[in-house]
Coordinates of C-alpha atoms in Angstrom, one line a residue:
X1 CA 46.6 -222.3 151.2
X2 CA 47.5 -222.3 154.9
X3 CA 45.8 -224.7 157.1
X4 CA 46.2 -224.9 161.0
X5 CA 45.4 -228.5 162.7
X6 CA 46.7 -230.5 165.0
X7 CA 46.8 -235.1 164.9
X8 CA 47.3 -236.9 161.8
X9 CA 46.8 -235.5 158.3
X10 CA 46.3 -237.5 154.9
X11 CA 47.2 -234.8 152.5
X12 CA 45.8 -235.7 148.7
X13 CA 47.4 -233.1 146.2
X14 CA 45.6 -232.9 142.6
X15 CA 48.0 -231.6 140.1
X16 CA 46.2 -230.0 136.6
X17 CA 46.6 -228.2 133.5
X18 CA 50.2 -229.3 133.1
X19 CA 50.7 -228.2 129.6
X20 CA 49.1 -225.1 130.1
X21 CA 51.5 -222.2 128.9
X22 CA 52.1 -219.2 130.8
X23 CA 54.1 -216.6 132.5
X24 CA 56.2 -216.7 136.1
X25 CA 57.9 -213.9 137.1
X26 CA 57.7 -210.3 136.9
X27 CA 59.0 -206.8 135.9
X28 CA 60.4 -205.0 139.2
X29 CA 59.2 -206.8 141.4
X30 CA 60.5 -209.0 144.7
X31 CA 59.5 -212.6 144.7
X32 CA 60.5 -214.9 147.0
X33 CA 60.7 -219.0 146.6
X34 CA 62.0 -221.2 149.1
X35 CA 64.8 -224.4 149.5
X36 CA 63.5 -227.7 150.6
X37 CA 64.5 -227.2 154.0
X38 CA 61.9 -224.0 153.8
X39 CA 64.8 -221.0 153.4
X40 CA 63.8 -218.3 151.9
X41 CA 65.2 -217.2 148.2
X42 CA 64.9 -213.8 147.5
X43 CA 65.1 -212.3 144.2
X44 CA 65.0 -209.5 142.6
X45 CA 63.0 -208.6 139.1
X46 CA 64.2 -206.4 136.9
X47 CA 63.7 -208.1 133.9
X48 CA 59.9 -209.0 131.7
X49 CA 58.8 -212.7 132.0
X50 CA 61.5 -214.0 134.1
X51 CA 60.8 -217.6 135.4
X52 CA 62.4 -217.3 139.1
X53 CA 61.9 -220.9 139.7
X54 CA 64.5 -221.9 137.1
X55 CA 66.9 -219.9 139.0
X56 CA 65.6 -221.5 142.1
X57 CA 66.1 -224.6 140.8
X58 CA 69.7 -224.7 140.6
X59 CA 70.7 -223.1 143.6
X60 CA 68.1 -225.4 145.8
X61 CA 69.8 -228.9 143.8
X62 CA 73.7 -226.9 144.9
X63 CA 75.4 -227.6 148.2
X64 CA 74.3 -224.4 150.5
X65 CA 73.5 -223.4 153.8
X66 CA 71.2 -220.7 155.9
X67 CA 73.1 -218.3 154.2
X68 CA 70.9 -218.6 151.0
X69 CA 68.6 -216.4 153.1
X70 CA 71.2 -213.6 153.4
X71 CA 71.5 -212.7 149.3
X72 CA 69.2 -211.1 146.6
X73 CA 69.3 -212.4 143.4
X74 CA 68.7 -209.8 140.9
X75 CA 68.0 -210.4 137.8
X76 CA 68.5 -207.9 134.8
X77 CA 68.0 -207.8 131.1
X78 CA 71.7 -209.0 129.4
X79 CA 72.5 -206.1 128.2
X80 CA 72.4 -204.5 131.4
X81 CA 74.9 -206.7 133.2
X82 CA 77.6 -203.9 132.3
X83 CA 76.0 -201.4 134.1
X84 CA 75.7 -203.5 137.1
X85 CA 78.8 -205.1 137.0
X86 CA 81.1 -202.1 136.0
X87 CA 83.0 -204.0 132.8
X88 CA 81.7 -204.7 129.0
X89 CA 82.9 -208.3 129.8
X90 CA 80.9 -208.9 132.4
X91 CA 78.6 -212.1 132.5
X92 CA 77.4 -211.9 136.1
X93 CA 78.8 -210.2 139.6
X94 CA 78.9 -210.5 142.9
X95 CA 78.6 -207.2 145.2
X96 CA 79.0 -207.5 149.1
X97 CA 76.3 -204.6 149.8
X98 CA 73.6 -206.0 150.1
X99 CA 74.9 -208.9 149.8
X100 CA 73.7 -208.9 146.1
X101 CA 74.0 -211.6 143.0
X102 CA 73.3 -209.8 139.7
X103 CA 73.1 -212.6 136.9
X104 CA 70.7 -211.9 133.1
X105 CA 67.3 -213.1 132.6
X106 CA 67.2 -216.5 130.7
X107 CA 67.5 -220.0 131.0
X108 CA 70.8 -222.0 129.7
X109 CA 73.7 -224.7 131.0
X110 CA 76.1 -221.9 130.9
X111 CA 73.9 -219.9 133.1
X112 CA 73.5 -222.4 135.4
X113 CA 77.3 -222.1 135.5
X114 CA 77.5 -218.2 136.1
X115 CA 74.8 -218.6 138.6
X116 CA 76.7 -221.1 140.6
X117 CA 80.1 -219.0 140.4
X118 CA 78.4 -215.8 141.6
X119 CA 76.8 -218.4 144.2
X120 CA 80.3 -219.7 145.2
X121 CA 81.5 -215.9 146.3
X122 CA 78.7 -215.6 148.8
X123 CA 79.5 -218.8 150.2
X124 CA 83.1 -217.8 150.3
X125 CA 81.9 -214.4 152.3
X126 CA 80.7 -216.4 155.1
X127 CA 83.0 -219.2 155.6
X128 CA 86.4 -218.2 156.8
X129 CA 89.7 -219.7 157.1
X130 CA 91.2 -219.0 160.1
X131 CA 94.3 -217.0 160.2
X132 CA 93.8 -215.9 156.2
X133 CA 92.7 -212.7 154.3
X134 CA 89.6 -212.8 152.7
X135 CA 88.6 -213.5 150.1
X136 CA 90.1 -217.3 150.7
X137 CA 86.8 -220.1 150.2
X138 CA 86.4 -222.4 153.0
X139 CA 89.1 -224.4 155.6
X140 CA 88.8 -228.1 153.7
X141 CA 88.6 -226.5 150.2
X142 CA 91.8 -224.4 151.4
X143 CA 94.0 -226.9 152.3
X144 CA 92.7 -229.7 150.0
X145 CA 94.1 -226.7 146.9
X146 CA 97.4 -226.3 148.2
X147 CA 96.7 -222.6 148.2
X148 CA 99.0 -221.9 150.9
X149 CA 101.8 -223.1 148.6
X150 CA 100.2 -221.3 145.4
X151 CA 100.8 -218.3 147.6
X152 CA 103.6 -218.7 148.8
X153 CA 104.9 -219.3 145.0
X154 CA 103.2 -216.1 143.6
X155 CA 100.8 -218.1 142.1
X156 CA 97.6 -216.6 143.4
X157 CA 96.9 -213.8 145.0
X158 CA 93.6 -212.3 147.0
X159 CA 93.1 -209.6 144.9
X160 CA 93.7 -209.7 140.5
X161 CA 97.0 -208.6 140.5
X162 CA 98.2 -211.8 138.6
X163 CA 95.0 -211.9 136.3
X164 CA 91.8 -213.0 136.9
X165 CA 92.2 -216.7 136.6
X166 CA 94.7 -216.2 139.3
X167 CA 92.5 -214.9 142.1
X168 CA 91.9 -216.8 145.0
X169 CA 88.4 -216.0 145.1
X170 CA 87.8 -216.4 141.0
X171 CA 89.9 -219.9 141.6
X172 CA 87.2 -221.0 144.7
X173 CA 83.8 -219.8 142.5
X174 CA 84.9 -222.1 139.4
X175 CA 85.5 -224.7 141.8
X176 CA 82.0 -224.5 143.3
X177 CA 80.7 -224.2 140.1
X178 CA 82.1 -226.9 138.6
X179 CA 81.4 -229.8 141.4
X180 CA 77.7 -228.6 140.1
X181 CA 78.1 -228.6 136.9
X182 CA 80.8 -230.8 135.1
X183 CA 81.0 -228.2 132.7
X184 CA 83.1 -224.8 131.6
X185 CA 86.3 -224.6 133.7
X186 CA 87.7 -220.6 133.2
X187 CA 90.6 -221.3 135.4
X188 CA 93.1 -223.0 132.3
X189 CA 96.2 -222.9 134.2
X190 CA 94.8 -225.6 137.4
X191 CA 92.8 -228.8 136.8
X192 CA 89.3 -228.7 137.2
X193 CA 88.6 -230.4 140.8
X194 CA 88.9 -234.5 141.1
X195 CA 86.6 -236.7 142.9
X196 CA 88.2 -236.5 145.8
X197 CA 88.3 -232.4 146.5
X198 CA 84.7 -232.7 145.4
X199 CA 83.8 -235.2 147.6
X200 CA 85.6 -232.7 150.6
X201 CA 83.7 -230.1 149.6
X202 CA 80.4 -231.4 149.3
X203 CA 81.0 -233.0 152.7
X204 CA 82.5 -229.4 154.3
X205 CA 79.4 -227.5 152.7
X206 CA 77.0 -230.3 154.7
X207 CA 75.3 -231.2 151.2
X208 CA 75.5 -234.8 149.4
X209 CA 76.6 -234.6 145.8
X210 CA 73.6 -233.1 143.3
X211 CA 73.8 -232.5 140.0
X212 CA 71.7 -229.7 138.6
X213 CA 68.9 -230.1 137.6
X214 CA 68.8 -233.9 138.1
X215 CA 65.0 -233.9 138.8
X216 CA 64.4 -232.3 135.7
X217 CA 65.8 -234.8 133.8
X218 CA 63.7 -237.9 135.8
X219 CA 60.8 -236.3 134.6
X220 CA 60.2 -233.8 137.3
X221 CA 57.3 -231.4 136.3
X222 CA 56.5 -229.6 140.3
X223 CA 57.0 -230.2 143.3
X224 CA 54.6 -229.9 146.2
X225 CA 55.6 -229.2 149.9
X226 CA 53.6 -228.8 153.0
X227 CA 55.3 -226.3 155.1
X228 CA 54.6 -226.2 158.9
X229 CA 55.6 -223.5 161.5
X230 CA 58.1 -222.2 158.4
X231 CA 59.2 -225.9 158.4
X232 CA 59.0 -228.0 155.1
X233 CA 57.7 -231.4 156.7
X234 CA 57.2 -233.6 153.8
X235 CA 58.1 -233.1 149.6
X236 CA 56.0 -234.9 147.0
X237 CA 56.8 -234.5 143.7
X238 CA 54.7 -234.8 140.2
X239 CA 56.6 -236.4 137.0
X240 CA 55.1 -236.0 133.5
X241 CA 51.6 -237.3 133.3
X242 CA 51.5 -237.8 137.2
X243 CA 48.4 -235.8 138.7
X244 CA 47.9 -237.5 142.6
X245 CA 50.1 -237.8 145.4
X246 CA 49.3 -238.4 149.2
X247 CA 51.1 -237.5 151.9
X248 CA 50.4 -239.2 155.2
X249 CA 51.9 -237.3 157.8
X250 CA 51.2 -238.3 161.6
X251 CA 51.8 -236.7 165.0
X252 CA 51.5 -233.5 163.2
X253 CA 50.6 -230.4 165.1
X254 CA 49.9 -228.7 166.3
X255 CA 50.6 -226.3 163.7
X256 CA 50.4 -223.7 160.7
X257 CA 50.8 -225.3 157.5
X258 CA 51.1 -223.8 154.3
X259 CA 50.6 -226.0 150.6
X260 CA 53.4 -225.1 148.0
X261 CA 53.4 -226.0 145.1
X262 CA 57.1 -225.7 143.1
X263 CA 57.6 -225.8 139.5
X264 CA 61.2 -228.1 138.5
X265 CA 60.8 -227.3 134.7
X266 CA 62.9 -225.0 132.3
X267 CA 59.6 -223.9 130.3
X268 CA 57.0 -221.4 132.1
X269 CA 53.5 -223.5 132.8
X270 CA 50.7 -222.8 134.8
X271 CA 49.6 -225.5 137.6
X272 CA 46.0 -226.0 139.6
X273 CA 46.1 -227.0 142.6
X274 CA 43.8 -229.1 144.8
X275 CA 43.6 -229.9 148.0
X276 CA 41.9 -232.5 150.3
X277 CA 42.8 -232.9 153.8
X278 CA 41.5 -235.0 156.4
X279 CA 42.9 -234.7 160.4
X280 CA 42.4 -237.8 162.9
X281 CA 42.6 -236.2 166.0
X282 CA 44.5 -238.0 168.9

């Protein structure tokens, strides 16, 4: 629904048919969701009743920036990840072309986990450490590891040349991951990060601490968002058995507005939608 007024809105939504079941997502198809700062997530379908929104999910609740904007997620039936990914061992990848994340249709913690490592080497493509080869993760995240020192000691490397876990890159994605998560931790010869490089890398990426999928477990059923000149101005969101919320927004306009409403479950569902809006002009 896109609306264009200018003055004060009162924006009622009407939220129904919560436990209706049904399908998001598509086979081959592009669909695009958005952050709650408006950025567009793009990703691609390749996979029968894919619900994109769960993928959206956790990597709008994970520390990011503009570059969100900048990758395709592309999703892919499991068995097809070795295709795409060039090894039989292969859970996810990361390929610069594009750039492109391909990750398998489903829903699970661990995925949530592969997501956010395959997440973590895009961000590491775009933040640079001055003076370093890529791939190296970001300045704080740098020094905070010691991974001068780890180089210097032939502990790491920038390429796999002393195993997987030993990658500089592979070391930075598990850490990204893991602030996230609190969960699997692939790199067995480091400790996962402490508070305090979490708290420096949460405050270097410019997001405050989230855990994923917090909302979801408050409750969180949707999410609606009025989005003005490609601007989200205000979020409301609906918890189990929650069907109203008003949004009173003034000195508003004037401006293109569009009505989103976001689904922050694991299970598809369908959602209706109503709208009434009423402008005091100024």
């Amino acid at each position: 629904m896109t609306l264009v007024f200018r003055g004060r809105a009162v924006f009622a939504a009407l939220l129904a048919a919560l436990a209706l079941a049904g399908a998001t997502g598509a086979n081959a198809a592009i669909i695009t969701s958005h952050d709650d700062q408006g950025r567009t997530i793009t990703f691609d379908v390749r996979a029968p009743v894919v619900d994109t929104e769960w993928y959206a999910s956790v990597l709008r609740a994970a520390a990011h920036g503009n570059e969100i904007s900048n990758v395709t997620i592309t999703i892919v039936p499991e068995p097809q990840i070795p295709a795409f990914c060039g090894g039989q061992d292969a859970a996810a990848c990361y390929s610069r072309n594009g750039p492109t994340i391909y990750v398998p249709a489903g829903k699970s913690r661990l995925l949530e986990t592969i997501l956010l490592h395959e997440y973590g080497h895009h961000l590491d493509t775009v933040w640079h450490v001055p003076g370093v080869p890529e791939l190296n993760g970001t300045p704080t995240w740098w020094a905070d590891r010691g991974m001068a020192s780890l180089l210097a000691s032939n502990q790491v490397a920038f390429d796999y040349s002393l195993g997987w876990s030993h990658s500089i890159g592979e070391v930075f994605a598990e850490d990204y991951a893991y602030i996230h998560t609190h969960s699997r931790y692939g790199i067995t010869w480091l400790s996962p990060p402490d508070a305090a490089l979490q708290r420096d890398m949460f405050t270097e990426l410019g997001t405050p601490t989230a855990t994923i999928s917090k909302a979801n477990r408050k409750g969180v059923r949707a999410r609606a968002q009025l989005v003005c000149n490609e601007t989200v101005v205000v979020t409301r969101t609906f918890r189990k058995g929650q069907a109203r919320r008003t949004f009173d927004i003034p000195n508003l306009g004037p401006a293109t507005c569009d009505v989103r409403l976001v689904s922050s479950v694991a299970t598809t569902l369908s959602y209706t939608l109503h709208i009434s809006l009423a402008v005091e002009s100024t």
